[in-house]
Structures are given as C-alpha cells and as structure tokens.
Coordinates of C-alpha atoms in Angstrom, one line a residue:
X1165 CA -41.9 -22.4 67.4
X1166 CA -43.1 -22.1 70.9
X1167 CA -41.7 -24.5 73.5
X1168 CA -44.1 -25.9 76.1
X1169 CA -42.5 -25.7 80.0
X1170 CA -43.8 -29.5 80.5
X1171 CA -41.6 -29.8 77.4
X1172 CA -38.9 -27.9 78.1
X1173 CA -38.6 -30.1 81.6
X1174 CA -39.1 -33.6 79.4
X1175 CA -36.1 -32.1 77.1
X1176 CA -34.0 -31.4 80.1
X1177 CA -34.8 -34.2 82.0
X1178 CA -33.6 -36.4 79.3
X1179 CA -30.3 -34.9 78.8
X1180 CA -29.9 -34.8 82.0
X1181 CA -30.7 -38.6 82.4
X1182 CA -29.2 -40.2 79.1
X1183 CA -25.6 -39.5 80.1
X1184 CA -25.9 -40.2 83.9
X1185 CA -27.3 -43.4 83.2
X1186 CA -24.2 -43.9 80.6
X1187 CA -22.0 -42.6 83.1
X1188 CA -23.0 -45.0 85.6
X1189 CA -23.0 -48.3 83.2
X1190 CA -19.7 -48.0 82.2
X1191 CA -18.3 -47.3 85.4
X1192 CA -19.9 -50.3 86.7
X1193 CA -18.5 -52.6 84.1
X1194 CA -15.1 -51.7 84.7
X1195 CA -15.3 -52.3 88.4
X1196 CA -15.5 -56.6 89.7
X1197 CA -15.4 -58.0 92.8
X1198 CA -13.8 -61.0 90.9
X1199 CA -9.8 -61.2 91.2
X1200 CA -9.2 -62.6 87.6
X1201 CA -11.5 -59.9 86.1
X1202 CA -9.5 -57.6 88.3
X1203 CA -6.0 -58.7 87.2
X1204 CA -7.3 -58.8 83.8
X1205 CA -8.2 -55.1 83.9
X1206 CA -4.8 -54.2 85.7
X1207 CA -3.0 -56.1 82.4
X1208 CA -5.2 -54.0 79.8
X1209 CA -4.8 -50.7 81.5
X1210 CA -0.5 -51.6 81.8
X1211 CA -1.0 -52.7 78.0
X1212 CA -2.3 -49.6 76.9
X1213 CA 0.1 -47.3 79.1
X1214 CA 2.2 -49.3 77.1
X1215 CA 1.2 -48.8 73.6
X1216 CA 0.9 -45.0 74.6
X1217 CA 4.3 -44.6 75.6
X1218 CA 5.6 -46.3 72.2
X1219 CA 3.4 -43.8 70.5
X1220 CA 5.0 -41.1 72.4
X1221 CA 8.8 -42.7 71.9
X1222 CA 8.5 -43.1 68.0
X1223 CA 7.0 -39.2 67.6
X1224 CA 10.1 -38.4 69.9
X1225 CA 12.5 -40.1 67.7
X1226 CA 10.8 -38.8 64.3
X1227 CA 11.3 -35.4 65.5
X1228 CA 15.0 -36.2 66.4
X1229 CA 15.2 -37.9 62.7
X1230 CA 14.1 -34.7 61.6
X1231 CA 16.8 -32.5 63.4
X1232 CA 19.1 -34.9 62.5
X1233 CA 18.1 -34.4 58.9
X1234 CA 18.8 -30.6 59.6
X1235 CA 21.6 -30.6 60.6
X1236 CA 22.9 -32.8 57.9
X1237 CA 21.7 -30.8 55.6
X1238 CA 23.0 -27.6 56.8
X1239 CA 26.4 -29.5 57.1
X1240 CA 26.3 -30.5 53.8
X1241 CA 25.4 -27.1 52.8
X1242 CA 28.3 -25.7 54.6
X1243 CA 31.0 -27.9 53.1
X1244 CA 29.9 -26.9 49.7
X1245 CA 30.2 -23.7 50.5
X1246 CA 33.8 -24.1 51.6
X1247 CA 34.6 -26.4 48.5
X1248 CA 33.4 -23.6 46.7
X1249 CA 35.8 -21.3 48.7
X1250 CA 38.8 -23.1 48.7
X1251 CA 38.3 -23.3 44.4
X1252 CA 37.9 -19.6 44.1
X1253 CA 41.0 -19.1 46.0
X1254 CA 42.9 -22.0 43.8
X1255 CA 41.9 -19.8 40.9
X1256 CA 43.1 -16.7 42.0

C-alpha cells in the first residue's frame, strides 16, 4: 500500500493538530478570570491532594498491618518452639 506525500502531510497534520487543539481546550477551561470559579478550583485541587494522601496513608498502614502480622507470626512460631523445648527437657 503506497502512501501519497499530500497524504502523508494530511496524516501528520492531523496528529499534530488533534492533540494541540485538546491541549489547549482543557487548559483553558481550568483557567477563570472569575474569583468564585477560582476558589472553587483551589478547593477541588486541596480535595484531591487530599483523597491522594488518604490513599497513600491506608497502603502505608496495610503494609505496617502486614509486618505486624509477621512478626506475630514469627513470635508465635518461636514460643512454640520453646514450649516444645522446655517439654523435651521435662521428659528427659
């Protein structure tokens, strides 16, 4: 399948052109002159800081869960193992 140049150029030209003109429509919604719209924007963006840091905190404290669980386990791994111990040695 041979490609014409004019072609080649529309093909270009439109992914070149598509994505600036995306690019440029959401930056310009997310920009106001208008205080309230301003504020507004300042509240979402603190709101979702927000929500990302809780996201962060709870995989923090399911990993410390998980160490916790660990170490609990190895603990209670270890105490049977000296049960175990102190038995043999009543036995003897």
């Amino acid at each position: 399948m041979k490609i014409s140049v004019l072609q080649f150029f529309k093909f270009s030209f439109f992914l070149i052109l598509i994505p600036v003109m995306m690019g440029c429509s959401a930056f310009g919604s997310s920009v106001s002159n208008n205080p309230a719209v301003a504020t507004q924007q300042r509240h979402v963006d603190d709101l979702k800081q927000e929500v990302r840091n809780a996201e962060l905190n709870t995989k923090e404290a399911k990993l410390r869960e998980k160490a916790a669980e660990s170490r609990l386990k190895a603990a209670e791994q270890e105490l049977k193992v000296l049960e175990s111990e102190i038995k043999r040695r009543g036995k003897q």
